[in-house]
Coordinates of C-alpha atoms and ligand atoms in Angstrom, one line a residue:
M198 CA -26.3 2.4 -16.6
R199 CA -22.8 1.6 -15.6
F200 CA -21.3 -1.4 -16.5
H201 CA -20.6 -2.3 -12.5
S202 CA -24.0 -1.8 -12.1
L203 CA -25.1 -4.6 -14.7
Q204 CA -25.9 -8.3 -13.8
I205 CA -22.9 -10.6 -13.4
G206 CA -24.3 -13.0 -16.1
T207 CA -24.3 -9.6 -18.5
K208 CA -20.6 -8.5 -17.5
L209 CA -19.2 -12.2 -17.9
T210 CA -20.7 -12.3 -21.4
A211 CA -19.6 -8.7 -22.0
W212 CA -16.1 -9.9 -21.3
Y213 CA -16.5 -13.0 -22.6
M214 CA -17.3 -11.3 -26.1
L215 CA -14.7 -8.9 -25.6
F216 CA -12.1 -11.6 -25.3
M217 CA -13.8 -13.8 -28.3
L218 CA -13.8 -10.6 -30.4
I219 CA -10.2 -10.1 -29.8
G220 CA -9.2 -13.6 -30.5
F221 CA -11.1 -14.1 -33.6
A222 CA -9.7 -10.7 -34.9
A223 CA -6.2 -12.0 -33.8
G224 CA -6.9 -15.4 -35.2
G225 CA -8.4 -13.9 -38.2
C226 CA -5.2 -11.9 -39.2
L227 CA -2.8 -14.6 -38.6
A228 CA -4.7 -16.9 -40.5
F229 CA -4.6 -14.7 -43.3
L230 CA -1.4 -13.5 -43.1
N231 CA -0.2 -17.3 -42.6
M232 CA -2.2 -18.5 -46.0
R233 CA -0.6 -15.4 -47.8
N234 CA 2.8 -16.5 -46.9
S235 CA 2.4 -19.7 -47.3
I236 CA 1.3 -19.1 -51.1
H237 CA 3.9 -16.7 -51.5
S238 CA 6.9 -19.0 -50.0
T239 CA 5.3 -21.9 -52.6
V240 CA 5.1 -19.7 -55.5
D241 CA 8.8 -18.0 -54.6
G242 CA 9.8 -21.7 -54.5
Q243 CA 8.9 -22.4 -57.6
L244 CA 10.2 -19.4 -59.1
R245 CA 14.0 -20.4 -57.8
E246 CA 13.9 -23.7 -59.1
R247 CA 12.7 -22.5 -62.9
L248 CA 15.1 -19.8 -62.4
S249 CA 18.0 -22.1 -61.9
V250 CA 17.1 -24.1 -64.7
V251 CA 17.0 -20.8 -66.8
R252 CA 20.1 -19.6 -65.5
E253 CA 21.7 -22.9 -66.4
T254 CA 20.5 -23.1 -70.0
V255 CA 21.1 -19.2 -70.3
N256 CA 25.1 -19.9 -69.3
R257 CA 25.0 -23.1 -71.5
R258 CA 23.5 -21.5 -74.7
L259 CA 24.8 -17.9 -74.3
R260 CA 28.5 -18.9 -73.8
T261 CA 28.4 -20.5 -77.5
A262 CA 26.2 -17.4 -78.8
Q263 CA 23.2 -19.8 -79.5
V264 CA 20.7 -17.2 -78.8
K265 CA 18.1 -18.6 -81.0
E266 CA 18.6 -22.2 -79.9
L267 CA 18.4 -20.4 -76.5
G268 CA 14.9 -19.4 -77.3
E269 CA 13.9 -22.5 -78.7
E270 CA 14.6 -23.9 -75.7
L271 CA 13.2 -22.1 -73.4
D272 CA 10.0 -21.8 -75.4
E273 CA 9.6 -25.7 -75.4
D274 CA 9.9 -25.5 -71.4
S275 CA 7.2 -22.5 -71.0
E276 CA 4.7 -24.4 -72.9
L277 CA 4.6 -26.9 -70.3
R278 CA 3.8 -23.9 -67.7
P279 CA 2.2 -21.2 -69.9
E280 CA 0.2 -19.5 -66.7
S281 CA 3.3 -19.3 -64.3
D282 CA 6.1 -19.0 -66.8
L283 CA 6.5 -15.3 -67.6
L284 CA 10.5 -14.9 -68.4
Q285 CA 12.5 -12.3 -70.3
I286 CA 15.8 -12.2 -70.7
S287 CA 17.6 -8.8 -72.1
D288 CA 21.1 -7.5 -72.0
Q289 CA 22.6 -4.6 -70.8
E290 CA 21.7 -2.3 -73.5
G291 CA 18.2 -3.1 -73.3
R292 CA 17.8 -5.5 -76.2
W293 CA 15.6 -8.6 -75.9
I294 CA 17.6 -12.1 -75.6
Y295 CA 14.3 -14.1 -75.0
Q296 CA 10.7 -13.1 -73.9
S297 CA 8.2 -15.7 -73.5
R298 CA 4.8 -15.7 -75.2
T299 CA 3.3 -15.3 -71.9
I300 CA 5.0 -12.2 -70.6
K301 CA 4.5 -10.0 -73.8
P302 CA 1.1 -8.5 -72.6
F303 CA 2.7 -7.1 -69.2
Q304 CA 5.3 -4.9 -71.4
L305 CA 7.7 -5.1 -68.5
S306 CA 10.9 -2.9 -68.9
A307 CA 14.1 -4.7 -70.1
R308 CA 16.0 -3.1 -67.4
P309 CA 14.7 -3.9 -64.0
A310 CA 13.9 -1.1 -62.1
K311 CA 15.6 -1.9 -59.1
T312 CA 18.9 -3.6 -59.0
P313 CA 18.1 -7.0 -59.3
T314 CA 18.9 -8.8 -55.9
S315 CA 17.3 -12.3 -56.3
E316 CA 14.3 -11.2 -53.7
A317 CA 11.0 -12.2 -55.2
R318 CA 8.7 -8.8 -54.7
T319 CA 5.1 -8.4 -55.9
E320 CA 4.0 -5.7 -58.5
V321 CA 0.9 -5.0 -60.1
V322 CA 1.1 -4.8 -63.6
K323 CA -1.7 -3.9 -65.7
D324 CA -4.0 -4.5 -63.2
T325 CA -2.7 -7.9 -62.6
P326 CA -0.7 -8.7 -59.7
I327 CA 2.8 -10.7 -60.5
R328 CA 5.4 -12.3 -58.4
L329 CA 8.6 -11.6 -60.0
I330 CA 12.5 -12.3 -59.4
A331 CA 14.9 -10.4 -61.1
E332 CA 18.7 -12.0 -61.3
T333 CA 21.7 -10.9 -63.3
V334 CA 23.8 -13.0 -64.9
S335 CA 27.5 -12.1 -66.3
L336 CA 29.1 -14.1 -69.1
N337 CA 32.0 -13.3 -71.6
G338 CA 31.7 -9.8 -70.1
E339 CA 28.3 -9.4 -70.7
V340 CA 25.9 -8.7 -68.6
Y341 CA 22.4 -10.3 -69.0
Y342 CA 18.8 -9.5 -66.7
I343 CA 16.7 -12.8 -66.1
Q344 CA 13.2 -11.1 -64.9
I345 CA 10.8 -14.5 -64.3
A346 CA 7.6 -14.0 -62.8
A347 CA 3.9 -15.7 -61.7
R348 CA 0.6 -14.3 -62.0
M349 CA -1.0 -14.2 -58.7
D350 CA -4.4 -13.2 -59.7
G351 CA -5.5 -16.7 -59.0
F352 CA -3.8 -16.8 -55.8
Y353 CA -4.8 -13.5 -54.6
G354 CA -8.6 -14.0 -55.5
A355 CA -8.7 -17.2 -53.5
L356 CA -7.4 -14.7 -50.5
T357 CA -9.6 -12.2 -51.0
R358 CA -12.5 -14.8 -51.0
F359 CA -11.0 -16.6 -48.1
R360 CA -11.2 -12.9 -46.3
G361 CA -14.5 -12.4 -47.1
R362 CA -15.5 -15.2 -45.8
L363 CA -13.7 -14.6 -42.3
L364 CA -15.5 -11.3 -42.6
V365 CA -18.9 -12.7 -42.5
L366 CA -18.3 -15.9 -40.4
L367 CA -16.3 -14.7 -37.8
P368 CA -19.2 -11.8 -36.7
L369 CA -21.8 -15.0 -36.9
I370 CA -19.6 -17.3 -34.8
L371 CA -19.2 -14.6 -32.3
V372 CA -22.7 -13.8 -31.8
V373 CA -23.5 -17.3 -31.4
A374 CA -20.9 -17.9 -28.8
T375 CA -22.0 -14.9 -27.0
A376 CA -25.4 -15.5 -26.7
G377 CA -24.5 -19.1 -25.6
G378 CA -21.9 -17.5 -23.4
Y379 CA -25.0 -15.4 -21.9
W380 CA -27.3 -18.6 -21.5
T381 CA -24.7 -20.5 -19.9
S382 CA -24.0 -17.8 -17.2
R383 CA -27.5 -17.2 -16.7
R384 CA -27.8 -20.9 -16.1
A385 CA -25.0 -21.4 -13.9
L386 CA -26.0 -18.4 -11.8
S387 CA -30.0 -18.7 -11.8
P388 CA -29.2 -20.8 -7.9
V389 CA -27.8 -17.5 -7.0
D390 CA -31.3 -15.9 -7.6
A391 CA -32.9 -18.8 -5.9
I392 CA -30.5 -18.3 -2.8
S393 CA -31.3 -14.7 -2.8
L394 CA -35.2 -15.3 -2.7
A395 CA -34.9 -17.7 0.3
A396 CA -32.8 -15.5 1.9
Q397 CA -35.2 -12.6 1.4
K398 CA -38.0 -14.6 2.9
I399 CA -36.3 -15.6 6.1
N400 CA -37.2 -12.8 8.9
P401 CA -36.9 -13.4 12.7
R402 CA -39.9 -15.4 12.8
N403 CA -39.0 -18.1 10.7
L404 CA -35.0 -18.5 11.5
S405 CA -35.6 -22.2 11.8
S406 CA -36.2 -22.2 7.8
R407 CA -33.0 -23.1 5.8
I408 CA -32.0 -22.2 2.2
A409 CA -32.4 -25.1 -0.5
V410 CA -28.4 -26.5 -1.0
P411 CA -28.1 -27.2 -4.5
H412 CA -26.0 -30.6 -4.6
T413 CA -23.3 -29.1 -7.1
G414 CA -20.1 -29.7 -5.1
D415 CA -19.5 -26.1 -6.2
E416 CA -19.2 -22.7 -4.8
L417 CA -22.9 -22.1 -5.1
Q418 CA -23.7 -25.2 -2.8
R419 CA -20.7 -23.9 -0.2
L420 CA -22.4 -20.4 -0.1
S421 CA -25.6 -21.8 0.7
E422 CA -24.3 -24.3 3.5
T423 CA -22.1 -21.3 4.7
L424 CA -25.4 -19.2 4.5
N425 CA -27.3 -22.1 6.4
A426 CA -24.4 -22.5 9.0
M427 CA -24.5 -18.5 9.7
L428 CA -28.5 -19.2 9.7
G429 CA -27.9 -21.7 12.3
R430 CA -26.1 -19.4 14.5
V431 CA -28.4 -16.6 14.3
D432 CA -31.1 -18.8 15.0
A433 CA -29.2 -20.4 17.8
A434 CA -28.5 -16.7 19.3
M435 CA -32.0 -15.5 18.9
Q436 CA -33.3 -18.7 20.4
K437 CA -31.2 -17.8 23.3
I438 CA -31.9 -14.3 23.8
T439 CA -35.7 -15.3 23.5
Q440 CA -35.2 -17.9 26.3
F441 CA -33.3 -15.7 28.3
T442 CA -36.0 -12.9 28.0
A443 CA -38.7 -15.6 29.0
D444 CA -36.8 -16.9 31.8
A445 CA -35.6 -13.8 33.3
S446 CA -39.0 -12.2 33.4
H447 CA -40.6 -15.3 34.6
E448 CA -38.0 -15.1 37.6
L449 CA -38.5 -11.6 38.2
R450 CA -42.5 -12.2 38.3
T451 CA -42.4 -14.1 41.4
P452 CA -40.6 -12.1 44.1
I453 CA -42.6 -9.0 42.8
T454 CA -45.9 -11.0 43.2
I455 CA -44.7 -12.1 46.6
M456 CA -43.8 -8.3 47.3
R457 CA -47.3 -7.1 45.9
T458 CA -49.6 -9.7 47.8
R459 CA -47.4 -8.9 51.1
A460 CA -47.7 -5.3 50.6
E461 CA -51.3 -5.5 49.8
L462 CA -52.1 -7.7 52.8
A463 CA -50.2 -5.2 54.8
L464 CA -52.5 -2.2 53.6
R465 CA -56.0 -4.1 53.5
R466 CA -56.8 -2.8 57.5
L467 CA -54.6 -0.7 60.1
R468 CA -51.5 -2.6 61.2
T469 CA -49.5 -2.2 64.5
E470 CA -46.5 -0.7 64.7
R471 CA -44.5 -4.0 64.6
E472 CA -46.9 -5.6 61.7
Y473 CA -45.7 -2.9 59.6
R474 CA -41.8 -3.0 60.4
E475 CA -42.4 -6.9 59.7
T476 CA -43.8 -6.5 56.5
I477 CA -41.3 -4.0 55.9
E478 CA -38.6 -6.5 56.7
Q479 CA -40.0 -9.0 54.5
L480 CA -40.3 -6.6 51.6
H481 CA -36.5 -5.7 52.1
A482 CA -35.4 -9.0 52.4
E483 CA -37.2 -9.9 49.0
L484 CA -35.8 -6.7 47.3
V485 CA -32.3 -7.5 48.4
R486 CA -32.3 -11.3 46.7
T487 CA -34.6 -9.6 43.5
S488 CA -31.6 -6.6 43.3
Q489 CA -29.5 -9.4 43.3
L490 CA -30.9 -11.3 40.6
V491 CA -31.4 -8.3 38.8
D492 CA -27.7 -7.9 39.0
N493 CA -26.9 -11.3 37.8
L494 CA -29.2 -10.9 34.9
M495 CA -27.4 -8.0 33.9
L496 CA -24.4 -9.9 34.5
L497 CA -25.4 -12.5 32.1
A498 CA -26.9 -10.3 29.5
R499 CA -23.5 -8.2 29.2
A500 CA -21.5 -11.0 29.1
D501 CA -23.5 -12.8 26.3
A502 CA -23.4 -9.1 24.4
G503 CA -19.4 -9.6 24.9
A504 CA -19.3 -6.2 27.2
E505 CA -18.4 -7.3 30.2
L506 CA -14.5 -6.3 30.2
I507 CA -12.5 -8.1 32.7
Q508 CA -10.1 -6.3 34.9
L509 CA -7.1 -7.9 35.1
E510 CA -4.4 -7.7 37.9
E511 CA -2.1 -9.6 39.9
L512 CA -3.8 -11.0 42.8
D513 CA -3.1 -13.3 45.7
L514 CA -5.6 -16.2 45.1
V515 CA -5.2 -17.4 48.8
D516 CA -6.0 -14.0 50.3
L517 CA -9.0 -14.1 47.8
L518 CA -10.4 -17.4 49.0
R519 CA -9.7 -16.2 52.7
R520 CA -11.8 -13.2 52.3
V521 CA -14.6 -15.0 50.5
V522 CA -14.5 -17.8 53.3
S523 CA -14.9 -14.8 55.9
R524 CA -17.9 -13.5 53.9
A525 CA -19.3 -17.1 53.8
A526 CA -19.0 -18.0 57.3
P527 CA -22.0 -16.5 59.0
L528 CA -24.5 -18.6 56.9
A529 CA -22.8 -21.8 57.6
E530 CA -22.4 -21.0 61.2
E531 CA -26.5 -20.3 60.8
R532 CA -26.9 -23.4 58.8
G533 CA -25.3 -25.6 61.3
V534 CA -22.4 -26.3 58.6
S535 CA -18.8 -26.0 59.5
L536 CA -16.9 -24.4 56.8
R537 CA -12.7 -25.4 56.4
A538 CA -10.6 -23.5 54.1
N539 CA -7.4 -25.4 54.0
L540 CA -5.5 -23.1 52.3
P541 CA -1.5 -22.7 52.4
E542 CA -0.6 -20.5 55.5
R543 CA 1.9 -18.3 54.7
N544 CA 2.5 -19.3 50.5
A545 CA 0.7 -16.7 48.4
V546 CA -0.5 -18.2 45.1
W547 CA -0.2 -15.3 42.2
I548 CA -2.3 -15.4 39.5
E549 CA -4.1 -12.6 36.9
G550 CA -7.4 -12.2 37.0
D551 CA -10.5 -9.7 37.9
S552 CA -10.6 -9.9 41.7
Q553 CA -14.1 -9.1 42.0
L554 CA -15.4 -11.6 39.5
L555 CA -13.3 -14.5 40.6
G556 CA -14.8 -13.3 44.3
R557 CA -18.2 -13.9 43.0
L558 CA -17.2 -17.1 41.4
F559 CA -16.1 -18.7 44.7
L560 CA -18.8 -17.2 46.7
Q561 CA -21.5 -18.9 44.6
L562 CA -19.6 -22.2 44.8
I563 CA -19.2 -21.8 48.6
D564 CA -22.9 -20.5 49.5
N565 CA -24.1 -23.6 47.0
A566 CA -22.2 -25.8 49.0
V567 CA -23.3 -24.3 52.2
K568 CA -27.0 -24.0 50.7
Y569 CA -27.1 -27.6 49.8
T570 CA -25.5 -29.2 53.0
P571 CA -27.7 -30.3 55.6
A572 CA -26.6 -29.1 59.3
S573 CA -23.3 -31.4 60.6
G574 CA -22.3 -31.7 57.3
Y575 CA -18.9 -29.9 56.3
V576 CA -17.7 -27.7 53.5
S577 CA -14.1 -27.1 52.8
I578 CA -12.1 -25.0 50.2
E579 CA -8.8 -26.9 48.9
V580 CA -6.1 -25.1 46.5
A581 CA -3.6 -26.8 44.5
D582 CA -1.0 -25.3 42.8
M583 CA 0.4 -26.4 39.8
D584 CA 2.9 -24.8 37.3
K585 CA 1.2 -22.9 35.0
T586 CA -2.5 -23.2 36.5
T587 CA -4.3 -23.6 40.1
R588 CA -7.0 -25.5 41.2
V589 CA -9.4 -24.7 43.8
A590 CA -11.8 -27.1 44.8
V591 CA -15.0 -26.6 46.9
V592 CA -15.9 -30.1 48.3
D593 CA -19.1 -30.2 50.5
T594 CA -20.7 -33.6 52.0
G595 CA -24.2 -32.3 50.7
I596 CA -27.1 -34.0 49.2
G597 CA -25.3 -34.2 46.1
I598 CA -26.7 -33.8 42.4
A599 CA -28.6 -36.7 40.6
E600 CA -26.6 -38.1 37.6
T601 CA -29.3 -36.8 35.5
D602 CA -29.1 -33.1 36.6
L603 CA -25.4 -33.2 36.5
P604 CA -25.2 -32.2 32.7
H605 CA -27.3 -29.6 33.1
I606 CA -26.8 -27.7 36.4
F607 CA -24.4 -25.2 34.6
D608 CA -27.5 -24.3 32.1
R609 CA -29.1 -21.1 32.8
F610 CA -32.2 -21.0 35.1
Y611 CA -31.7 -24.4 35.8
R612 CA -32.6 -26.1 39.2
A613 CA -32.4 -29.7 40.2
D614 CA -34.8 -29.1 43.2
K615 CA -37.1 -26.1 42.0
T616 CA -38.9 -25.7 45.1
R617 CA -35.9 -26.1 47.3
S618 CA -33.9 -23.7 45.7
R619 CA -36.4 -21.4 45.3
E620 CA -36.7 -21.3 49.1
S621 CA -33.1 -20.6 49.3
G622 CA -33.4 -17.9 46.9
G623 CA -31.6 -19.4 43.8
A624 CA -33.0 -18.6 40.2
G625 CA -30.7 -21.5 38.8
I626 CA -28.4 -18.8 36.9
G627 CA -25.3 -18.8 39.9
L628 CA -23.5 -21.8 38.0
S629 CA -23.8 -20.4 34.7
I630 CA -22.2 -17.4 35.8
G631 CA -19.5 -19.1 37.3
R632 CA -18.8 -21.2 34.5
W633 CA -18.8 -18.1 32.2
I634 CA -16.2 -16.2 34.9
A635 CA -13.8 -19.1 34.5
E636 CA -14.1 -19.4 30.7
A637 CA -13.3 -15.7 30.3
H638 CA -10.3 -16.2 32.5
L639 CA -9.2 -19.3 29.9
G640 CA -9.9 -21.6 32.7
S641 CA -12.7 -24.2 33.9
L642 CA -15.6 -25.1 36.3
N643 CA -16.3 -28.4 36.5
V644 CA -18.3 -30.6 39.4
E645 CA -18.1 -34.4 40.5
S646 CA -20.9 -35.3 42.5
R647 CA -22.8 -38.3 44.0
S648 CA -26.1 -38.2 44.9
G649 CA -26.3 -38.4 48.7
V650 CA -22.8 -38.2 49.2
G651 CA -21.6 -34.6 48.5
S652 CA -20.4 -32.7 45.6
T653 CA -17.1 -31.2 44.6
F654 CA -17.0 -28.2 42.4
F655 CA -13.3 -27.6 40.7
V656 CA -11.9 -24.6 39.1
I657 CA -8.9 -24.2 37.3
L658 CA -7.5 -21.3 36.3
P659 CA -4.1 -20.4 34.5
K660 CA -2.0 -18.2 36.2
K661 CA -1.0 -16.0 33.7
L662 CA -2.9 -14.3 30.7
V663 CA -2.6 -11.7 28.0
R664 CA -5.0 -9.6 26.6
A665 CA -5.3 -9.6 23.0
S666 CA -7.9 -7.3 22.7
P667 CA -10.8 -6.0 24.6
G668 CA -12.4 -9.0 25.8
A669 CA -10.1 -11.7 24.2
M670 CA -7.7 -13.2 26.2
T671 CA -4.5 -15.1 25.4
L672 CA -2.7 -17.6 27.7
K673 CA 0.9 -15.8 28.1
A674 CA 3.8 -18.4 26.9
Ligands
LIG151 P1 -29.4 -21.8 42.1 O1 -29.3 -20.3 42.7 O2 -30.5 -22.1 42.3 O3 -28.3 -22.5 43.3 P2 -27.0 -22.4 40.5 O4 -27.2 -21.9 39.3 O5 -26.2 -22.0 41.5 O6 -28.9 -22.1 40.9 O7 -27.3 -24.0 40.8 C1 -28.0 -24.8 40.0 C2 -28.6 -26.3 40.5 O8 -27.5 -26.9 40.7 C3 -29.2 -25.6 42.0 O9 -30.7 -25.7 41.8 C4 -29.1 -27.0 42.3 O10 -30.0 -28.1 42.0 C5 -28.0 -27.6 42.0 N1 -26.5 -27.6 42.9 C6 -25.2 -26.5 42.8 N2 -24.6 -26.9 43.6 C7 -25.0 -27.6 44.4 C8 -24.0 -28.2 45.6 N3 -23.0 -27.9 46.2 N4 -24.8 -29.3 46.1 C9 -26.3 -29.7 45.1 N5 -26.4 -29.5 44.1 C10 -26.2 -28.4 44.1

């Protein structure tokens, strides 16, 4: 099994154990060395203190050749510290001047092996470790060697016991701490298992269910909240798609039923040529409406998928509006509604946008205004050219929109007056497409209306756009 395929808890524990092992090994070595050094420095300090006393005695006694008195004086002192007072003094020829009782069994050479340096060193003599300082004293033209030492077996024994305990205790602590670390990490990560279990249970049919959020204020709480927020978005998108599919099929069913009934009626018996022509004309009109509806539905679906790419170009808004008004004029005339375009006569208003989509948006607004305005009413189009934006208003003196309908008229498939709207061929998606077009141009589409008085639809468009990426636009500074 590879390391990276292990569970997080196991991986964390392995790292934890490795670092603890390194820490314990380093800590153990440091503690051992520290203890040894402090033993050495204590022993060396005591040896040096003693050495200075001995040196003073040697100087005092040997200056006057009192070798015997020197021995007695040193013996007296040595009795006080028989364990640590290993002392011997010899002369240049290797003759003994003094040997303490305790140093004799070691049979140290009368001449120090190394040139005396006053440096303390450890030597093992007859299986016993000793700490030794050797020093030379010159007196009356003679050279004397003083060697002073202390037995270290007691100290080293304690050190060895300390090391033995470390070697047993540290692995034990390591095992206990590793087990504790593993348990802690499993415990800390157990909500992750709960989260993934809950996430596994979520499928397209129960997208409204959510993951339980642990109120721990940590990463796991944030993770579950983020997942829930994502689920919320997926759920909303899914509901939108389901609703769209249901609404779209519902809208398509009505014209198809009408066409089917008309065709079946016509086929029931032999008809005259005029009757056939009439039926075909009716079918044709219904087909035109249906294909417009399918067109709109496809536009909405592509817009939802983010696939409707805008073809940006420099265009004269006034010219565009003029063309749209002339397309809507026959309908207005047919309905007895007067259509006025208050456009600047000579001035062009240059903006960046998709002429096809913007044409579709304005035609929709003018078409609606004409459709929902009774005969002898009027519809006018106004353009306000501002510094960085332009505002187009489509004003009518029509039936207006009730306050309760106002918040919904930009919703898909929403019709304020169902029967009337259907009669005039509307499926309730014109305004939602219109708003999408305005927003895709980083602009807006809004309405002010009073029931029975009339409505004004405002389109505000920025003049300069920059395409940041396909489908995404930013405003030009
Ligand atoms: P439709 O295709 O049904 O006209 P729209 O999306 O274009 O759908 O409009 C949605 C609803 O908003 C319409 O059913 C209608 O009730 C209302 N509406 C739109 N424009 C006007 C207007 N100028 N005057 C009054 N009501 C309007």
